[in-house]
PDB file of C-alpha atoms in Angstrom:
ATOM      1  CA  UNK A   1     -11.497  12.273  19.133  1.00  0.00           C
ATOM      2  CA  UNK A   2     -11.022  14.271  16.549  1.00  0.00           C
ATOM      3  CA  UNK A   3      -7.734  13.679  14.236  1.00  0.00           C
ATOM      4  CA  UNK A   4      -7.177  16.296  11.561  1.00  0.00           C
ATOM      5  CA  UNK A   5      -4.258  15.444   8.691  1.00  0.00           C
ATOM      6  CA  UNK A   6      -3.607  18.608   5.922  1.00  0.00           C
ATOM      7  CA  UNK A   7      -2.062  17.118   3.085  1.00  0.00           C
ATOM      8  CA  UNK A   8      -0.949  19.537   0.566  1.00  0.00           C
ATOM      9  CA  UNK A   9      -0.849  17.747  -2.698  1.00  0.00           C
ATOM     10  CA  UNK A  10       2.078  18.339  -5.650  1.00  0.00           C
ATOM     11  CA  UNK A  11       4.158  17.266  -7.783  1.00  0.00           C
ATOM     12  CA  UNK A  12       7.702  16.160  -6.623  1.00  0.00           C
ATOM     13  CA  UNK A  13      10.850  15.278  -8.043  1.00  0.00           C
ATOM     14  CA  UNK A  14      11.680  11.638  -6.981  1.00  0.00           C
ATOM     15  CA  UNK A  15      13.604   8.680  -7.873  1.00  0.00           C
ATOM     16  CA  UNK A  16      12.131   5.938  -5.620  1.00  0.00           C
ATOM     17  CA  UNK A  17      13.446   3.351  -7.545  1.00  0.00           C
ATOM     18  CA  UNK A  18      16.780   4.509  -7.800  1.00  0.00           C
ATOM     19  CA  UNK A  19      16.712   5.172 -11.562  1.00  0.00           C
ATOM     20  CA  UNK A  20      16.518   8.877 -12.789  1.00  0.00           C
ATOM     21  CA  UNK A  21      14.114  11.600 -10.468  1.00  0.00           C
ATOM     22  CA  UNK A  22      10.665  12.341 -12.573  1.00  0.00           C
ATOM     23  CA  UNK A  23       8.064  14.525 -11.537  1.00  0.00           C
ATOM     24  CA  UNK A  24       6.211  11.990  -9.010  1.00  0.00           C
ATOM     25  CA  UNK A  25       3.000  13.237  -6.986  1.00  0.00           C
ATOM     26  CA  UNK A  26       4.076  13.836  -2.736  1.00  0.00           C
ATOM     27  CA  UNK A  27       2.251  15.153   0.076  1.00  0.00           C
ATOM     28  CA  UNK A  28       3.503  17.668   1.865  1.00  0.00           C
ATOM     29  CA  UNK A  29       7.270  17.639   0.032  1.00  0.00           C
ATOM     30  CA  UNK A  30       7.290  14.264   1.005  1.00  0.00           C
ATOM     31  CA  UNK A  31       7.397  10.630  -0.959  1.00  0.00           C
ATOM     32  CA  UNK A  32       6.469   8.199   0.224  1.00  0.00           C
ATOM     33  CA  UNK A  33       3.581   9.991   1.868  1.00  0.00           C
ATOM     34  CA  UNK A  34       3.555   8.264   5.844  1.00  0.00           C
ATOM     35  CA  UNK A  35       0.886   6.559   6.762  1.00  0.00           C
ATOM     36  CA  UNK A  36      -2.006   7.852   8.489  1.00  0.00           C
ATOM     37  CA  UNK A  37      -2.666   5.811  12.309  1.00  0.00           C
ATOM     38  CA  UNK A  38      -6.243   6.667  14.126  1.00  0.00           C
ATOM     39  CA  UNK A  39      -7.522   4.600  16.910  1.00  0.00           C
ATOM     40  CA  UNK A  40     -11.057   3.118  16.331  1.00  0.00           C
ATOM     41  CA  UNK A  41     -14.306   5.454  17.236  1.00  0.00           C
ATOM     42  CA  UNK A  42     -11.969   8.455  16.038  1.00  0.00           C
ATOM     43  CA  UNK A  43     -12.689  11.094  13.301  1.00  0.00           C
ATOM     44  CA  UNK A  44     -10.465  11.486  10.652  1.00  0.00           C
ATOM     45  CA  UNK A  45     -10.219  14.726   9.135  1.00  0.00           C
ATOM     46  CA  UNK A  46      -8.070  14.498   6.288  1.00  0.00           C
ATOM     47  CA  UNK A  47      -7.958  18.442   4.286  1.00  0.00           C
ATOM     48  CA  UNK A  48      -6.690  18.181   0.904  1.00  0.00           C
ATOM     49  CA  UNK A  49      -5.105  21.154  -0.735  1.00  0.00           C
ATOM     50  CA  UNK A  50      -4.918  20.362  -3.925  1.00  0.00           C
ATOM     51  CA  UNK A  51      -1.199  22.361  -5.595  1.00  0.00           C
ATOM     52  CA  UNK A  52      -1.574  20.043  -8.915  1.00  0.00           C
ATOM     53  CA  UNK A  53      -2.465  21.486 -12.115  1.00  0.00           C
ATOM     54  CA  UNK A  54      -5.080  19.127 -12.729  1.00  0.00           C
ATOM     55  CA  UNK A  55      -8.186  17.915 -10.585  1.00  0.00           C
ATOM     56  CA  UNK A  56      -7.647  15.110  -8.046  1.00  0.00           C
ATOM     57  CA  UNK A  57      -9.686  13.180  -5.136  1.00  0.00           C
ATOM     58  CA  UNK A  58      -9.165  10.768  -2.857  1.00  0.00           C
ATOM     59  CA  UNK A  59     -10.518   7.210  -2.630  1.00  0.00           C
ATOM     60  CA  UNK A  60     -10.451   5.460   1.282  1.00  0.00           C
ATOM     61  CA  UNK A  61     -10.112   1.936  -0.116  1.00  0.00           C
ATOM     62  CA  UNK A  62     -12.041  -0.718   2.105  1.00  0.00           C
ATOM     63  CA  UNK A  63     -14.120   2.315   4.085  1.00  0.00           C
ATOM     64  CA  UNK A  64     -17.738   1.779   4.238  1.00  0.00           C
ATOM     65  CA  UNK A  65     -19.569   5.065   3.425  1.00  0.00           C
ATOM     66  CA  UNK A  66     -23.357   4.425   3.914  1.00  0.00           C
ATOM     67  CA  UNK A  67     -25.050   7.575   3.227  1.00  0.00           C
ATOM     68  CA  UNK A  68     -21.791   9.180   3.142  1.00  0.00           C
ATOM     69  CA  UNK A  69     -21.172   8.300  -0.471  1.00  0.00           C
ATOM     70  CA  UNK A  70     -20.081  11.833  -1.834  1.00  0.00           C
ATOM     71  CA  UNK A  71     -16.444  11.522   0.481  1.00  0.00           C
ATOM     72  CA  UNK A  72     -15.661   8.070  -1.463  1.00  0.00           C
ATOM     73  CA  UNK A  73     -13.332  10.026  -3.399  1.00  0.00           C
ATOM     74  CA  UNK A  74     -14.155   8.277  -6.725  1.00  0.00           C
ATOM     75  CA  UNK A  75     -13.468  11.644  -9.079  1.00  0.00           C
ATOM     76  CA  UNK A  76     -16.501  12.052 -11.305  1.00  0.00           C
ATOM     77  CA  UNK A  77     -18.461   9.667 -10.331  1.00  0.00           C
ATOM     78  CA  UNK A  78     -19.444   9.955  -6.399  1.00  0.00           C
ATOM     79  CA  UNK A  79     -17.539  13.446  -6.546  1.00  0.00           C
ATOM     80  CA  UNK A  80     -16.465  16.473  -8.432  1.00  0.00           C
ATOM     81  CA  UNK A  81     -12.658  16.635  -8.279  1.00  0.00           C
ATOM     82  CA  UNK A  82     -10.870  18.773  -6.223  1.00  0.00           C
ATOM     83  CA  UNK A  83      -9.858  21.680  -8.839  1.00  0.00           C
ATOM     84  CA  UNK A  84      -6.071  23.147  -8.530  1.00  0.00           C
ATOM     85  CA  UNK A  85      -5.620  25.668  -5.950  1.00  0.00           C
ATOM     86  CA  UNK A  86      -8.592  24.702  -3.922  1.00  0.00           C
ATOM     87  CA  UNK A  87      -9.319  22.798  -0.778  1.00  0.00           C
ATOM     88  CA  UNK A  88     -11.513  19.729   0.135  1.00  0.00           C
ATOM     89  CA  UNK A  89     -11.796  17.908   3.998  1.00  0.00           C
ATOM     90  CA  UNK A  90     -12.817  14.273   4.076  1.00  0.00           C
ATOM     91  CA  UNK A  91     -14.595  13.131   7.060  1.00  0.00           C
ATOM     92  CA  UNK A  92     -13.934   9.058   7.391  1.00  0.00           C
ATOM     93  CA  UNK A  93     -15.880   7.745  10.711  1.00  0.00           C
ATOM     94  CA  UNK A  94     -14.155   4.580  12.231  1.00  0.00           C
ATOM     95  CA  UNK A  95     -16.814   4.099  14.835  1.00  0.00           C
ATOM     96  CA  UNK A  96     -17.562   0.764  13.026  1.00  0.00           C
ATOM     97  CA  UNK A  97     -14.353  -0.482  11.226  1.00  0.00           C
ATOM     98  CA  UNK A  98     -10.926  -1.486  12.485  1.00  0.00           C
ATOM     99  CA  UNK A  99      -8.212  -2.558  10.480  1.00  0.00           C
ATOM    100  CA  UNK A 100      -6.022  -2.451   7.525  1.00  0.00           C
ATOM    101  CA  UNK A 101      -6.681   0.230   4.581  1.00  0.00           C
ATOM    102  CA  UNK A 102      -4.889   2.576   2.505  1.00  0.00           C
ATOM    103  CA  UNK A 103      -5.996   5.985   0.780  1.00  0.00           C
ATOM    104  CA  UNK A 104      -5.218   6.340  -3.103  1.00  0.00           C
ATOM    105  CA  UNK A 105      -5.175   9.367  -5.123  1.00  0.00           C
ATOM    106  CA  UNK A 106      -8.566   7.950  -7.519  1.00  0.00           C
ATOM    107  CA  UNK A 107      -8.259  10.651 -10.329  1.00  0.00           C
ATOM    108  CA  UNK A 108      -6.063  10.256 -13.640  1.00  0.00           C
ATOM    109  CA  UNK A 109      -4.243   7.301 -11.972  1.00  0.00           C
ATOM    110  CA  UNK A 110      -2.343   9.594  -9.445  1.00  0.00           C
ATOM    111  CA  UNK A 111      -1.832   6.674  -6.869  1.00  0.00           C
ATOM    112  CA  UNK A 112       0.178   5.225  -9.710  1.00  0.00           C
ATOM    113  CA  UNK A 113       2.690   8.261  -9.672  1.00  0.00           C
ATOM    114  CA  UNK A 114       2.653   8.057  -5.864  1.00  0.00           C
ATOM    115  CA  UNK A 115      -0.411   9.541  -4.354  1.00  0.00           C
ATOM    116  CA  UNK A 116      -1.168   6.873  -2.129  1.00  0.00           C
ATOM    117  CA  UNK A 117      -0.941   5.890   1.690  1.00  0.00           C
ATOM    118  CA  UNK A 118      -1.759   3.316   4.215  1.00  0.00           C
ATOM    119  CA  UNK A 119      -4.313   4.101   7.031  1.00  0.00           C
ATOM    120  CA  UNK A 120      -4.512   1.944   9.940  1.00  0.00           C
ATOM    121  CA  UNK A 121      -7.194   2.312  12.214  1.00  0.00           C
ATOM    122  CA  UNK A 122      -6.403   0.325  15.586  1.00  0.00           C
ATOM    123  CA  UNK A 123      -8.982  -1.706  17.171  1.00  0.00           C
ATOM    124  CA  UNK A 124      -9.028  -1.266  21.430  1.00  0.00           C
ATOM    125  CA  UNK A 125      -8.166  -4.575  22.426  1.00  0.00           C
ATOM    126  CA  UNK A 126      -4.734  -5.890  21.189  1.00  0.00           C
ATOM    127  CA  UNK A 127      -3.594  -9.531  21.598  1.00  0.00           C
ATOM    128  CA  UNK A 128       0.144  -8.566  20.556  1.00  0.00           C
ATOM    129  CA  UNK A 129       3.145  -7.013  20.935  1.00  0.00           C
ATOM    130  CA  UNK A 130       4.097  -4.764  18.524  1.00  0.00           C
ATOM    131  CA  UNK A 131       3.056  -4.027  14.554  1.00  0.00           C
ATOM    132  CA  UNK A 132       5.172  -4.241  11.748  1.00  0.00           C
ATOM    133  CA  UNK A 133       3.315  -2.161   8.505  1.00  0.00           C
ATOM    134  CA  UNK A 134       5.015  -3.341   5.296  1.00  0.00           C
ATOM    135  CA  UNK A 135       3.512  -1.770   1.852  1.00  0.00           C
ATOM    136  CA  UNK A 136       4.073  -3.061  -1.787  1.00  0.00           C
ATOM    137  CA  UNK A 137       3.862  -0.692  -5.108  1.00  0.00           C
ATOM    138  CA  UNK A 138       4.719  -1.637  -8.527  1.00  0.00           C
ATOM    139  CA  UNK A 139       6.627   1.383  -9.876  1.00  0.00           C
ATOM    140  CA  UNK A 140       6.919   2.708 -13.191  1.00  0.00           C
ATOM    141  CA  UNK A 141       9.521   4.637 -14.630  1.00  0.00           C
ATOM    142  CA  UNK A 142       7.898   8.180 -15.839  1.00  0.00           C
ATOM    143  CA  UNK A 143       4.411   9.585 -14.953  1.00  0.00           C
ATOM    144  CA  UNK A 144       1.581   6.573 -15.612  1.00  0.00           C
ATOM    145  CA  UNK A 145      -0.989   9.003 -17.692  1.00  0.00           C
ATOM    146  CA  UNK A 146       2.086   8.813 -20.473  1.00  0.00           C
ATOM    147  CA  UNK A 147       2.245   5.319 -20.502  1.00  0.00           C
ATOM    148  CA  UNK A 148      -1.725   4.289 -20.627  1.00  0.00           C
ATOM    149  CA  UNK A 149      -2.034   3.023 -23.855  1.00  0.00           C
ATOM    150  CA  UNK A 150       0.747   0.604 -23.099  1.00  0.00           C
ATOM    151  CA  UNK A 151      -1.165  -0.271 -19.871  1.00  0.00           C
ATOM    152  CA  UNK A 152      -4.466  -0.343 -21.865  1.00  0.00           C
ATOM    153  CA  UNK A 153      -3.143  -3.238 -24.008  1.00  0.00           C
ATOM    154  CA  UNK A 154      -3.173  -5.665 -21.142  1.00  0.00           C
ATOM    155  CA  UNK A 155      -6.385  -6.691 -21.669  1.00  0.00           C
ATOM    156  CA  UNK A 156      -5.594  -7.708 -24.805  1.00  0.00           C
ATOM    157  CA  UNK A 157      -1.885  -9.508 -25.290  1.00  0.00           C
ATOM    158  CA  UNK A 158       1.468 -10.418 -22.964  1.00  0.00           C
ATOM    159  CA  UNK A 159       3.625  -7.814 -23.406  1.00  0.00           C
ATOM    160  CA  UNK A 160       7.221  -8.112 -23.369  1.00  0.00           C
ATOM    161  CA  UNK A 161       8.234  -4.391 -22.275  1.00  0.00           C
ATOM    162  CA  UNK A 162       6.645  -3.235 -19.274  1.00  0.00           C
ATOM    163  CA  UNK A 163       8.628  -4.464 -16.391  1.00  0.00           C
ATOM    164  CA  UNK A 164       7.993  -2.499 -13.494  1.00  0.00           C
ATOM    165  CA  UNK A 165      10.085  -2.028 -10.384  1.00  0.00           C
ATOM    166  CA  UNK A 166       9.271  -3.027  -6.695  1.00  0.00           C
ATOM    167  CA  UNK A 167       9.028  -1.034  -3.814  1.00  0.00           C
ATOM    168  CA  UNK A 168       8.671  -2.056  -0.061  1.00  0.00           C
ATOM    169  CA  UNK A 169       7.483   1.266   2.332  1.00  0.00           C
ATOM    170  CA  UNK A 170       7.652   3.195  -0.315  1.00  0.00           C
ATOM    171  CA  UNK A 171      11.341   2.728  -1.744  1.00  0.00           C
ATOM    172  CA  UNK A 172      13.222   0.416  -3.907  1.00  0.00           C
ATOM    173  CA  UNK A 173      12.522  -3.470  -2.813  1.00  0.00           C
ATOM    174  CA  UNK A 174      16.500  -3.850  -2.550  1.00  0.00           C
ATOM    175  CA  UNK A 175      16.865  -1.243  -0.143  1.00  0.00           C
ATOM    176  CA  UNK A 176      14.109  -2.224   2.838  1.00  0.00           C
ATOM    177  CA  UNK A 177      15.135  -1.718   5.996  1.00  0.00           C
ATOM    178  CA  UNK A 178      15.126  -5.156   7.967  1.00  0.00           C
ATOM    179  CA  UNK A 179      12.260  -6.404  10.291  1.00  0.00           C
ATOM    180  CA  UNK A 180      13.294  -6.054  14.006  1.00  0.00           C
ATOM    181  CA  UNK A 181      11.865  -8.800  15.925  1.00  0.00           C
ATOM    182  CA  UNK A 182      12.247  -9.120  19.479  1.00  0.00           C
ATOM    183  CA  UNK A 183      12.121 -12.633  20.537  1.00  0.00           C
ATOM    184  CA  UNK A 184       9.085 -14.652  21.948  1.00  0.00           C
ATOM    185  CA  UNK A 185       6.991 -11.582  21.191  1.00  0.00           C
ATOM    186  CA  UNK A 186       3.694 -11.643  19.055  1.00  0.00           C
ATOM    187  CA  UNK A 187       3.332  -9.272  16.320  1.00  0.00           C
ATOM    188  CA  UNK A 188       1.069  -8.454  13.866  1.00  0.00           C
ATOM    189  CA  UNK A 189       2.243  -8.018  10.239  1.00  0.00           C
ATOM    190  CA  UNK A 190      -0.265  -5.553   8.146  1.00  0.00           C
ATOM    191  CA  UNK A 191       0.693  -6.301   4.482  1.00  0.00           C
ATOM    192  CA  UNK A 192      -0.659  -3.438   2.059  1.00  0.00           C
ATOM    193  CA  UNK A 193      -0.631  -3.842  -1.937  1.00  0.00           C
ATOM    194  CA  UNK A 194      -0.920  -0.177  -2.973  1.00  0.00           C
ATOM    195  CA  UNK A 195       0.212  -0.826  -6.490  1.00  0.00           C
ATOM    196  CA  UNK A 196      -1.749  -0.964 -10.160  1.00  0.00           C
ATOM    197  CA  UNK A 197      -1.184  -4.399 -11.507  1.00  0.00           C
ATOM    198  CA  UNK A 198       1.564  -6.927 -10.648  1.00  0.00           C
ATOM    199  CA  UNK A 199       0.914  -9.284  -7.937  1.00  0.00           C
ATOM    200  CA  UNK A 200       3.359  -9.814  -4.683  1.00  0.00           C
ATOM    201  CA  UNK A 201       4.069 -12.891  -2.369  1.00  0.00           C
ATOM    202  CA  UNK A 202       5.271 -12.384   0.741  1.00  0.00           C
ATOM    203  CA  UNK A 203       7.350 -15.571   2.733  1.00  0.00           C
ATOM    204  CA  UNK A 204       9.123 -15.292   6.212  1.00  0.00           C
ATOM    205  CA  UNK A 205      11.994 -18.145   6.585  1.00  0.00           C
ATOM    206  CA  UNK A 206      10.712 -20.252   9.502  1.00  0.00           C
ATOM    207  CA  UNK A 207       8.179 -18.317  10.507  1.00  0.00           C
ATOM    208  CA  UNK A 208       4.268 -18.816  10.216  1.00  0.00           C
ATOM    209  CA  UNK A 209       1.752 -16.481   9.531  1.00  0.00           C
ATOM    210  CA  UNK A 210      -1.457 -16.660  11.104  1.00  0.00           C
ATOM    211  CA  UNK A 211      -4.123 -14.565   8.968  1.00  0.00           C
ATOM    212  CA  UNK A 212      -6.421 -12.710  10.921  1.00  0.00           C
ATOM    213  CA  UNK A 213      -7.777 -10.315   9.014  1.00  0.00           C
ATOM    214  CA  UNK A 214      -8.533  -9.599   4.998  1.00  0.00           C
ATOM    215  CA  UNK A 215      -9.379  -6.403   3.562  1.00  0.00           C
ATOM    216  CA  UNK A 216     -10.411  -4.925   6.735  1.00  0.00           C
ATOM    217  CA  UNK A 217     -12.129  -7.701   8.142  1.00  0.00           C
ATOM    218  CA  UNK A 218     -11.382 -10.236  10.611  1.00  0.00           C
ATOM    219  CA  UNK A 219     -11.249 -13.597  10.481  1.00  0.00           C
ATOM    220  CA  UNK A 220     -10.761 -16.694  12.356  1.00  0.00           C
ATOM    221  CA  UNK A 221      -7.105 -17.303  12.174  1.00  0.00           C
ATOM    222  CA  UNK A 222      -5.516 -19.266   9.015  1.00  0.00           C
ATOM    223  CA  UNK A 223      -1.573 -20.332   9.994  1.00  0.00           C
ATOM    224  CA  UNK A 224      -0.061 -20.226   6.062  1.00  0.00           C
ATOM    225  CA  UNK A 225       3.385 -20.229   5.009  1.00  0.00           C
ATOM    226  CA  UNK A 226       2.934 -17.206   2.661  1.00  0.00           C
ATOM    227  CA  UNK A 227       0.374 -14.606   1.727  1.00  0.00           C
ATOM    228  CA  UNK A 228      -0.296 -13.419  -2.575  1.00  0.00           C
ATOM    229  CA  UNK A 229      -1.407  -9.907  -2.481  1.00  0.00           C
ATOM    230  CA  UNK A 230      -3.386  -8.656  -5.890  1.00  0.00           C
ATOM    231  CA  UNK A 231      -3.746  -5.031  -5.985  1.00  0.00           C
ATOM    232  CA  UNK A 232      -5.834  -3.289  -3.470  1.00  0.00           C
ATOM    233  CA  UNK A 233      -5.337  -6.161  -1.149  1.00  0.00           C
ATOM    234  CA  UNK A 234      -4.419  -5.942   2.430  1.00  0.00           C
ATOM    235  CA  UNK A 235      -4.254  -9.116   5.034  1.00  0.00           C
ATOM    236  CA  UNK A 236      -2.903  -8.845   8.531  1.00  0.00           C
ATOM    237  CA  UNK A 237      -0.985 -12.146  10.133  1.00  0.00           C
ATOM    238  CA  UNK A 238       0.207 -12.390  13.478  1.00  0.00           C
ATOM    239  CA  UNK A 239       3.699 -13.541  13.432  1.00  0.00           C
ATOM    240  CA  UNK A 240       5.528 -15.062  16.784  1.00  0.00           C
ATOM    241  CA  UNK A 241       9.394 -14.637  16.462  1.00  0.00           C
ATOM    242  CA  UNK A 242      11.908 -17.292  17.138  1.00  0.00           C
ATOM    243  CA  UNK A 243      13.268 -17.992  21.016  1.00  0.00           C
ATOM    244  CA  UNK A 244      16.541 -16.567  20.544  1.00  0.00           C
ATOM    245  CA  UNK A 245      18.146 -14.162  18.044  1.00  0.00           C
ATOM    246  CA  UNK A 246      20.901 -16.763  17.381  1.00  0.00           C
ATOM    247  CA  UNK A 247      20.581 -16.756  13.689  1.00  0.00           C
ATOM    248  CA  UNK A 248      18.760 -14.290  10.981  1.00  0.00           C
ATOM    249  CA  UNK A 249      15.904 -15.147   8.900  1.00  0.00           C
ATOM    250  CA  UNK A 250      14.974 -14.002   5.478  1.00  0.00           C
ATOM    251  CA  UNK A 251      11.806 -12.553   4.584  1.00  0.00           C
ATOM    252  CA  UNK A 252      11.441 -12.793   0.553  1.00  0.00           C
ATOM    253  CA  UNK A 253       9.479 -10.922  -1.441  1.00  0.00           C
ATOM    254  CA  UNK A 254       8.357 -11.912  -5.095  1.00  0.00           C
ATOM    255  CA  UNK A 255       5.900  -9.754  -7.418  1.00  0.00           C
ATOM    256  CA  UNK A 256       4.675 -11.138 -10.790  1.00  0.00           C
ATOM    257  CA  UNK A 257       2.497 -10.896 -13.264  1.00  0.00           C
ATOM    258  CA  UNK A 258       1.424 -13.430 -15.555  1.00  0.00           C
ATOM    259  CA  UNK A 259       0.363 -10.962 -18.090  1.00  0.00           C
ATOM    260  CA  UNK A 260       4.211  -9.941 -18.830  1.00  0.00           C
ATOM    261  CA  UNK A 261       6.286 -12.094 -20.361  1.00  0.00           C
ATOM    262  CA  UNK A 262       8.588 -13.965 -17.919  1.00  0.00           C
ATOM    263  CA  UNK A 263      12.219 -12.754 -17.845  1.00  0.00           C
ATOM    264  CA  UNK A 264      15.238 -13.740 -15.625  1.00  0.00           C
ATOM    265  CA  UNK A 265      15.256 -11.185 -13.422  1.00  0.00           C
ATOM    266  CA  UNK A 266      12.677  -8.832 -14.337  1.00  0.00           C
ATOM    267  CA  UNK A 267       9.314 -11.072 -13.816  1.00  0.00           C
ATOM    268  CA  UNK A 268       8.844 -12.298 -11.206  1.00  0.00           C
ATOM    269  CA  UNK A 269      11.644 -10.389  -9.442  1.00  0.00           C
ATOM    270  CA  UNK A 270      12.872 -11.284  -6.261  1.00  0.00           C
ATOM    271  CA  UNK A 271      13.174  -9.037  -3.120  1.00  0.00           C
ATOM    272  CA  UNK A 272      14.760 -10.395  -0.218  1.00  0.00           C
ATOM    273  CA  UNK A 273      15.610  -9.013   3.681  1.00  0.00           C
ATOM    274  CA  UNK A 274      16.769  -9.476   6.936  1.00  0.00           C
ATOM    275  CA  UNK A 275      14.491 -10.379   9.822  1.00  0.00           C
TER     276      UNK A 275
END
């Protein structure tokens, strides 16, 4: 089956983190862009309009493209960007991959200002429930091209300035929604790191995770207690809630980086929610 996504891609006035609105990159008036779902053996069809005033392409991170290299989305180098005012379709087969991936905007750092997006491709057979998608982004304050030379020195020193903000689906880490499970039921938690450099570690209060996949590969299951995503990364655990709903659990969130300076407060910072 064919699936065909249009994303019109522009600059939008946001405040995500709940500090003052900055000209952020959307899809379609929207931030955070939704995630795209196809079911395995589908064709994606994802048409970019591009209504930026600068080039941009898009990078399907984890997708195998053998012989398909020129749709990898990696601007200048397997591609041309996608000039302003013009129009570009990716094709992305999932005849051979299931699993757990997310599509960044791969030209002048635009997934740091928000061009990104999880894609889920879902295999046929399901031994669960339900699915619960939860997304981490570290968030700076004004447009990332501005603040590159301050990123740049990070191979080089700690600095003591660049504390970034959290977000969880797209929004500020303090405002998440909390996870609705039903009890006895199996579900599978996709965890997606679609941020630039600080780390996240993701804990549910009496609760194991059972890793099944990595990066868009399965594995034999791992039961852990809680999962360290790096940037890019993307694991999938299958999660069996409690036998009643007596009492709430916390999930709890951390990103750090051990390349900032540690403050109280600021790094690591600490997210926490309702499950």
């Amino acid at each position: 089956i064919r699936v065909d996504v249009h994303w019109n891609i522009s600059r939008i006035l946001s405040s995500r983190d709940g500090r003052a609105p900055w000209n952020a990159i959307g899809v379609n008036g929207q931030l955070p862009i939704p995630p795209v779902h196809v079911d395995q053996g589908d064709l994606l069809a994802l048409t970019v309009f591009n209504a930026l005033n600068e080039s941009t392409s898009l990078h399907f991170y984890g997708i195998h493209q053998n012989g398909t290299s020129y749709l990898d989305g990696v601007g200048m180098v397997t591609q041309c960007g996608i000039p302003p005012g013009e129009s570009f379709t990716y094709l992305v087969d999932t005849k051979h991959q299931h699993g757990t991936f997310w599509i960044k905007g791969h030209t002048n750092f635009q997934y740091a200002d928000g061009l990104s997006a999880a894609l889920i491709i879902h295999e046929v057979n399901k031994a669960y429930d339900d699915e619960i998608l939860m997304t981490f982004e570290d968030w700076s304050a004004d447009e990332f091209v501005g603040r590159m030379k301050l990123f740049q020195q990070l191979l080089t020193k700690q600095l003591d300035k660049d504390y970034q903000d959290g977000l969880i689906n797209g929004i500020n880490a303090n405002l998440t929604q909390p996870i609705q499970l039903v009890p006895k039921k199996r579900y599978r938690l996709r965890l997606v790191h679609m941020g630039k450099a600080y780390w996240f570690k993701f804990r549910m209060q009496h609760h194991k995770l059972a890793i099944i996949e990595a990066d868009g590969t399965d594995t034999q299951p791992l039961e852990v207690d809680g999962v360290d995503l790096g940037p890019g990364q993307r694991y999938s655990a299958i999660v069996t809630a409690q036998p009643t709903a007596t009492f709430n659990y916390i999930y709890n969130v951390t990103m750090y980086a051990n390349f900032i300076v540690p403050k109280p407060g600021m790094n690591p910072r600490t997210y926490e929610g309702l499950v």
